[in-house]
mmCIF file of C-alpha atoms and ligand atoms in Angstrom:
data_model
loop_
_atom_site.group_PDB
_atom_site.id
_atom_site.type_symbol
_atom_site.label_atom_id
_atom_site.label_comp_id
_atom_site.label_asym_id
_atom_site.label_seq_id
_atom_site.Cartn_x
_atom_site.Cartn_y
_atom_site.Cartn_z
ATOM 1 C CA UNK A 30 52.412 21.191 -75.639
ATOM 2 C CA UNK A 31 51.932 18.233 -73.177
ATOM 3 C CA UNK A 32 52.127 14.663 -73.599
ATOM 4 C CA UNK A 33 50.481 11.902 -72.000
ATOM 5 C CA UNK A 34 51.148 8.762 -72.936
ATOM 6 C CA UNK A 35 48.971 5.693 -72.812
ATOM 7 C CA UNK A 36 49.799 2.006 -72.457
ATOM 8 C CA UNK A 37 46.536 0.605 -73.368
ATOM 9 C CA UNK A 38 48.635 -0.988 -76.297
ATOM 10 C CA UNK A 39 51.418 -2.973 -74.540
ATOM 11 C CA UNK A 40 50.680 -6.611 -73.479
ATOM 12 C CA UNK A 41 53.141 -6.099 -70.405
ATOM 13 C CA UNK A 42 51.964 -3.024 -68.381
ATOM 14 C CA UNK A 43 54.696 -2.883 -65.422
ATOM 15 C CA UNK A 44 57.760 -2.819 -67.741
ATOM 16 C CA UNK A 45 55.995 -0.105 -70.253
ATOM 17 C CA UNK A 46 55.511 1.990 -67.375
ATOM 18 C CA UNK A 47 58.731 1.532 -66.076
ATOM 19 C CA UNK A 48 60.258 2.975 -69.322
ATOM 20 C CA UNK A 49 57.895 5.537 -69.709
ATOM 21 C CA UNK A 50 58.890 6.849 -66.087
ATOM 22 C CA UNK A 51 62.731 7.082 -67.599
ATOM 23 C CA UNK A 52 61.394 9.835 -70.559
ATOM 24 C CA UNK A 53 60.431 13.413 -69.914
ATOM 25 C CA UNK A 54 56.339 12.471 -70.970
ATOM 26 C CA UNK A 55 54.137 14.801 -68.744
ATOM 27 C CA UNK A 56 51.569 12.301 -67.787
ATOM 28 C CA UNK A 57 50.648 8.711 -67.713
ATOM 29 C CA UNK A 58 47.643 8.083 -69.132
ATOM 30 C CA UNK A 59 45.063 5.436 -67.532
ATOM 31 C CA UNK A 60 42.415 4.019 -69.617
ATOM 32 C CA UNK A 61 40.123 2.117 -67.716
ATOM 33 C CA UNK A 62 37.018 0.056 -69.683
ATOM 34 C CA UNK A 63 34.838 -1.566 -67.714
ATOM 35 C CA UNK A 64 33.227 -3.649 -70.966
ATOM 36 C CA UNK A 65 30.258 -2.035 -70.945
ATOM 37 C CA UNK A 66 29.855 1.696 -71.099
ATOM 38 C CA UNK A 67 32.702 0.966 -73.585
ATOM 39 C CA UNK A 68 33.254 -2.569 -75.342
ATOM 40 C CA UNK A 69 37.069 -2.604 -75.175
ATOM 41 C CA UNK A 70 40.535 -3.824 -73.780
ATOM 42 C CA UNK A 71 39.770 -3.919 -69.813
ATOM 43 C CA UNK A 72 42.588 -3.868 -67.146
ATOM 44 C CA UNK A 73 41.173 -4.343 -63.827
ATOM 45 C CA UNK A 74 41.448 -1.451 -61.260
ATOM 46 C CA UNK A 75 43.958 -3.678 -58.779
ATOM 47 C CA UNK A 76 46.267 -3.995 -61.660
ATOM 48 C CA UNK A 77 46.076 -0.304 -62.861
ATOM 49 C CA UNK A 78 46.641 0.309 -59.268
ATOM 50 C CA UNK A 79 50.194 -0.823 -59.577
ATOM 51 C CA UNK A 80 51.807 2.079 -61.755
ATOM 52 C CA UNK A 81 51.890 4.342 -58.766
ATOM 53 C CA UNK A 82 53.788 1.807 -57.107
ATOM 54 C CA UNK A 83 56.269 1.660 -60.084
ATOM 55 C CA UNK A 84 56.320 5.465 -61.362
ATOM 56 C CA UNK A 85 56.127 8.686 -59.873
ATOM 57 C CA UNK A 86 54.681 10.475 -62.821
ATOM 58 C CA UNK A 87 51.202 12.419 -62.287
ATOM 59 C CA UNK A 88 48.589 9.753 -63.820
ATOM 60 C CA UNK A 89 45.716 11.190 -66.405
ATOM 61 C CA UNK A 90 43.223 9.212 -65.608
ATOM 62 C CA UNK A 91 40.507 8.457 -68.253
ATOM 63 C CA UNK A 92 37.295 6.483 -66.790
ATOM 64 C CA UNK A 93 34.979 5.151 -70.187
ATOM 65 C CA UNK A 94 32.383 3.404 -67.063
ATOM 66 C CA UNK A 95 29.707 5.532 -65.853
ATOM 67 C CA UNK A 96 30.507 3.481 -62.430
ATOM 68 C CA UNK A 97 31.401 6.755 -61.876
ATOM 69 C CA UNK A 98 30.964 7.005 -57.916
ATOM 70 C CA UNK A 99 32.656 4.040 -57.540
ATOM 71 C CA UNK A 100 35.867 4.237 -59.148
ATOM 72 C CA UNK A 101 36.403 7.953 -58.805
ATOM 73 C CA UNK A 102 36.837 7.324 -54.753
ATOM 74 C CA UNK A 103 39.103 4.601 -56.160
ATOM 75 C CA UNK A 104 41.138 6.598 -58.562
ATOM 76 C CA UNK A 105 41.085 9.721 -56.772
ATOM 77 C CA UNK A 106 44.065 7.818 -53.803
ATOM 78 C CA UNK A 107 46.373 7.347 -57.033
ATOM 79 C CA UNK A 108 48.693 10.231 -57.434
ATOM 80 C CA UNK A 109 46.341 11.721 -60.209
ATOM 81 C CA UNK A 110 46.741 15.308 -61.834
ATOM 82 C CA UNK A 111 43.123 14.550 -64.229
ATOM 83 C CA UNK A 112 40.507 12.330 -63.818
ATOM 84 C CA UNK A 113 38.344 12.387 -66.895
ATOM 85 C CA UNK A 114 35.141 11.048 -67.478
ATOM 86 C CA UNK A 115 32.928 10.869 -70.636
ATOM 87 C CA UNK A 116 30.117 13.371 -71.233
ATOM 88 C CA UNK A 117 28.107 10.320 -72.342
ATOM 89 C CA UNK A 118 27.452 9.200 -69.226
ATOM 90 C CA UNK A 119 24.070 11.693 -69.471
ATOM 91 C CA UNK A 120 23.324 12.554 -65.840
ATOM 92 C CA UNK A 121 24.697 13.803 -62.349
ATOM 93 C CA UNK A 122 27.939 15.247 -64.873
ATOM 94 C CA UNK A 123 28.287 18.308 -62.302
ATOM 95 C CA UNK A 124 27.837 16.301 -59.509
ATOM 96 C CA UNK A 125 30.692 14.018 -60.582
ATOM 97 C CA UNK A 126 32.925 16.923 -61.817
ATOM 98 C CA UNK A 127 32.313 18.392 -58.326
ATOM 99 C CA UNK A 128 33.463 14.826 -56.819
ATOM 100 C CA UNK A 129 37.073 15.097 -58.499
ATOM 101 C CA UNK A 130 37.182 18.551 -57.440
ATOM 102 C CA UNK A 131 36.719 17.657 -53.962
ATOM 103 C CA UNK A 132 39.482 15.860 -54.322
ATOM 104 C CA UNK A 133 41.640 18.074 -55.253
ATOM 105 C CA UNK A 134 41.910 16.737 -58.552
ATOM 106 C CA UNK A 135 41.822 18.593 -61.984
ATOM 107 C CA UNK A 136 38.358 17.547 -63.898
ATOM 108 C CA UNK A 137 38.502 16.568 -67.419
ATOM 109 C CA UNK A 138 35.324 15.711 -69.869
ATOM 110 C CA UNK A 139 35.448 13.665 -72.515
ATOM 111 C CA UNK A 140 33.478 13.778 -75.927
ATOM 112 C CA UNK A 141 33.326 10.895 -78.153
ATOM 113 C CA UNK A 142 33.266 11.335 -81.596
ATOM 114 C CA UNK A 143 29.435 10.406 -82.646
ATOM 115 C CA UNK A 144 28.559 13.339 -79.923
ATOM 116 C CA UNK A 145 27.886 16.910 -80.968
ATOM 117 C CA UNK A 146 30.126 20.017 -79.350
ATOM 118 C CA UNK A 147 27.032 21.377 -78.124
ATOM 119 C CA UNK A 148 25.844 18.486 -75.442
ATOM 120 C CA UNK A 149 29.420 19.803 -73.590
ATOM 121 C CA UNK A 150 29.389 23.595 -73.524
ATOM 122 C CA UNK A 151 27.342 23.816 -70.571
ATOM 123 C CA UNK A 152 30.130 22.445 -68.693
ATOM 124 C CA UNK A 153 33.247 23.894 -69.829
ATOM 125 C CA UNK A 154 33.012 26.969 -67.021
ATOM 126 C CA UNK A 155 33.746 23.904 -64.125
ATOM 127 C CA UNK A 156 35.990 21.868 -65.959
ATOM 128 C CA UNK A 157 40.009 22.064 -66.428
ATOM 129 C CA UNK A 158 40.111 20.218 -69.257
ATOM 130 C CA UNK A 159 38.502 18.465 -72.314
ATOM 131 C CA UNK A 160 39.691 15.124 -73.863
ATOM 132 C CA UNK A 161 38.401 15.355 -77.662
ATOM 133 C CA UNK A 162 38.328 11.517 -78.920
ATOM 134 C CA UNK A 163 39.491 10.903 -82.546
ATOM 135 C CA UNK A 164 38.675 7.264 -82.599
ATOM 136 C CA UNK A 165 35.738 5.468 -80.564
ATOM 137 C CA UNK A 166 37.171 4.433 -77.729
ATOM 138 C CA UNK A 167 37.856 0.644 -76.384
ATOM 139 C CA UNK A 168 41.259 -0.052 -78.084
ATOM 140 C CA UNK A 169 44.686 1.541 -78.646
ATOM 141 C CA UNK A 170 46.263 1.406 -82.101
ATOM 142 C CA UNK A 171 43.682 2.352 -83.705
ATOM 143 C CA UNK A 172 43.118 5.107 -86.941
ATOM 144 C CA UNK A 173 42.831 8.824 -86.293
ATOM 145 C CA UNK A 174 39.520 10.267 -87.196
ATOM 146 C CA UNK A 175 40.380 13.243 -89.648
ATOM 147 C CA UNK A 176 37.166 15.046 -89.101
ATOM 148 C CA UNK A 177 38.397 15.269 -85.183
ATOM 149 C CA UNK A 178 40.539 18.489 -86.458
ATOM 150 C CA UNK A 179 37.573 20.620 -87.040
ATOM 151 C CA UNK A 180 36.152 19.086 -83.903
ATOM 152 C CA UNK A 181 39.072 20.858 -81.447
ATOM 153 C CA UNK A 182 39.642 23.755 -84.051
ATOM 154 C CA UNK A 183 35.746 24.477 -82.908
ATOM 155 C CA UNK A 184 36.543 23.993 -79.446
ATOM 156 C CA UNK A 185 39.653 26.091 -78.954
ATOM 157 C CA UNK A 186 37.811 29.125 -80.847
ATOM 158 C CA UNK A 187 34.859 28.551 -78.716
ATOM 159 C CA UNK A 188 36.832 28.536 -75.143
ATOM 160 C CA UNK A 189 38.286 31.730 -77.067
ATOM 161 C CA UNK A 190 35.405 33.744 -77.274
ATOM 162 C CA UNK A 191 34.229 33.139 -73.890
ATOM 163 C CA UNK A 192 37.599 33.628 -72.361
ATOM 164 C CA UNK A 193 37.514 29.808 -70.582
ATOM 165 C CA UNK A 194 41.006 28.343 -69.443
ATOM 166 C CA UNK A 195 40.513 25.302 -70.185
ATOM 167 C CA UNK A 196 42.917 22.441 -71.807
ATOM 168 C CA UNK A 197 42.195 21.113 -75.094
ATOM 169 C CA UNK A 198 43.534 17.261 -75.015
ATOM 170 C CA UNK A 199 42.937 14.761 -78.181
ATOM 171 C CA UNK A 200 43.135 10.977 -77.726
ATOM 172 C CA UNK A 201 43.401 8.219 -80.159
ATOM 173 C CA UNK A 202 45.709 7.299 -83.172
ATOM 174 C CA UNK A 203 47.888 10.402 -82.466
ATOM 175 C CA UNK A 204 51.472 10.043 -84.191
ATOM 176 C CA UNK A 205 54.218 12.424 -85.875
ATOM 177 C CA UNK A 206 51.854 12.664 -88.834
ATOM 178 C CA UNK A 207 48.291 13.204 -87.387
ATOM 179 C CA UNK A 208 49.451 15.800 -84.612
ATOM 180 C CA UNK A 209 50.564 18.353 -87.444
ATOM 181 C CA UNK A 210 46.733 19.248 -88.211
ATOM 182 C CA UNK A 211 45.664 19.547 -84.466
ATOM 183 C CA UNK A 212 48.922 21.108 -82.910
ATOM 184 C CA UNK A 213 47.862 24.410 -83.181
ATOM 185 C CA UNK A 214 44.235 23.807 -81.527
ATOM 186 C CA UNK A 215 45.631 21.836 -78.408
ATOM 187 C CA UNK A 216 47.389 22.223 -75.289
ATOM 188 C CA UNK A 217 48.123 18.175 -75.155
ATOM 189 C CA UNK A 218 47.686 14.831 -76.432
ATOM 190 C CA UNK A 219 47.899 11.757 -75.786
ATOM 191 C CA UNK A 220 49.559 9.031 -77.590
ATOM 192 C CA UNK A 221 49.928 5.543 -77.213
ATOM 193 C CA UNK A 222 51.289 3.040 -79.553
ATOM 194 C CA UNK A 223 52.980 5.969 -81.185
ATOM 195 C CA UNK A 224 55.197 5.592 -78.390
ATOM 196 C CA UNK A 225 54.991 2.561 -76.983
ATOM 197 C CA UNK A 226 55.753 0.281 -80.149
ATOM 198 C CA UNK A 227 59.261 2.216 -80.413
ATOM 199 C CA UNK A 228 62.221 1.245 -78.755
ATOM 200 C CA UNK A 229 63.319 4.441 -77.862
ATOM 201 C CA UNK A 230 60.011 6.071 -76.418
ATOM 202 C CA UNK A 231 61.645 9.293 -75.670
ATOM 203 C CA UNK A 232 62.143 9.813 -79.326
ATOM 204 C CA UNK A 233 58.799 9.794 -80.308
ATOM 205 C CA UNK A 234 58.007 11.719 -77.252
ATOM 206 C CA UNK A 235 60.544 14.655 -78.567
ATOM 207 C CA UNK A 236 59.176 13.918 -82.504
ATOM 208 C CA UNK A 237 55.042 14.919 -81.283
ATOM 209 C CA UNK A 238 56.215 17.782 -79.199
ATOM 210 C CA UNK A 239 58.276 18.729 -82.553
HETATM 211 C C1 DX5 B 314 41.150 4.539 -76.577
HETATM 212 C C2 DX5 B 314 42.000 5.137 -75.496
HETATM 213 C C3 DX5 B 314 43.232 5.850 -75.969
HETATM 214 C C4 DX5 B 314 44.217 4.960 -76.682
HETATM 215 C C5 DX5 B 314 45.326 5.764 -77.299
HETATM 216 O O1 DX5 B 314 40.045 3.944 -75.986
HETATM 217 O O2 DX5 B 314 41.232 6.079 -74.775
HETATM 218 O O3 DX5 B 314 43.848 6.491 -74.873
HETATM 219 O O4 DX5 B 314 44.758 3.991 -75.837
HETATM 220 O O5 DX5 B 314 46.172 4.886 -77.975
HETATM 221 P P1 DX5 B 314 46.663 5.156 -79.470
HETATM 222 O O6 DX5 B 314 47.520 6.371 -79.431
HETATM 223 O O7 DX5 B 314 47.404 3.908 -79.828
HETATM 224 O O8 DX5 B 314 45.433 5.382 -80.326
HETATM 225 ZN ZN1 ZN B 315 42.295 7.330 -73.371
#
């Protein structure tokens, strides 16, 4: 199992990053909020910009805007392994997923968790990952959403079934505690203040992974 880990927490960005970069996490994961597809913690793009300058881990990038031309191209010159957008958005979703893939870029699609596991199925042939969220997105530290285990439990049986390869991520409130239920359902997760309100980060990275 992978882990990203996310910062969104932290009140000093650069020197989280900078310790994260020491550990063995997989990813770094980005959340950018632009405030209004989302209502949230924002961190403008020219500051988010900075961790490839700092860290040479593969970013996980996780766009909640549906600004979506705009800051893919922007993203997409990070060193990224994901970008993910949010199903939400409603229109041009294969035209966007086609974007990142242009890119060379892994695609990832995210589902928040008011929206139904139906409105994403028609997309899960293209994409190379989906980011199930298990609290509404805009903050970090926030509460896992219990019902989110039945949410990727549905998911990994479904990719099952139809024989898709794709990677079953969960984001928000994930800790030593809430990963137990949704280990055996997902490839990855992410976790932020988990990890980032420890002093040793790469102890909490080796207590999720178990
Ligand atoms: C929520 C973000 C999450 C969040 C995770 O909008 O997408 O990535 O920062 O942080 P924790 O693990 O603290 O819930
Ligand atoms: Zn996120």
């Amino acid at each position: 199992m992978k882990v990203s880990a996310s910062f969104l927490s932290c009140q000093k960005i650069i020197p989280a990053i900078k310790k994260l970069s020491l550990t063995d996490v997989d990813y770094i994961h980005v959340d950018f909020i632009d405030g209004k597809f989302v209502v949230g913690k924002t961190i403008p793009f020219r500051k988010l910009k900075q961790i490839s300058k700092v860290s040479s881990k593969r970013l996980d990038i996780h766009l909640m805007t549906n600004q979506l031309t705009k800051y893919i191209k922007k993203f997409a010159l990070l060193n990224c392994e994901y970008i993910t957008f949010h199903v939400e958005v409603g229109e041009n979703i294969e035209k966007y997923i086609q974007t990142i893939h242009d890119y060379g870029i892994k695609c990832g699609l995210a589902i928040n968790p008011s929206t139904d596991l139906e409105i994403i199925k028609p997309y899960l042939p293209m994409v190379d990952m989906v980011l199930v969220m298990s609290v509404v997105p805009g903050y970090g530290g926030q509460e896992f959403m219990p019902e989110s285990v039945e949410k990727v439990k549905k998911l990994r049986n479904y990719l099952k079934e139809k024989e898709l390869d794709v990677v079953v991520n969960i984001d928000g409130g994930i800790t030593d505690k809430t990963i137990r239920d949704v280990k055996p359902f997902v490839d990855m997760v992410v976790s932020g203040s988990y990890i980032t309100n420890s002093d040793d980060f790469q102890d909490r990275i080796n207590r999720l992974r178990g």
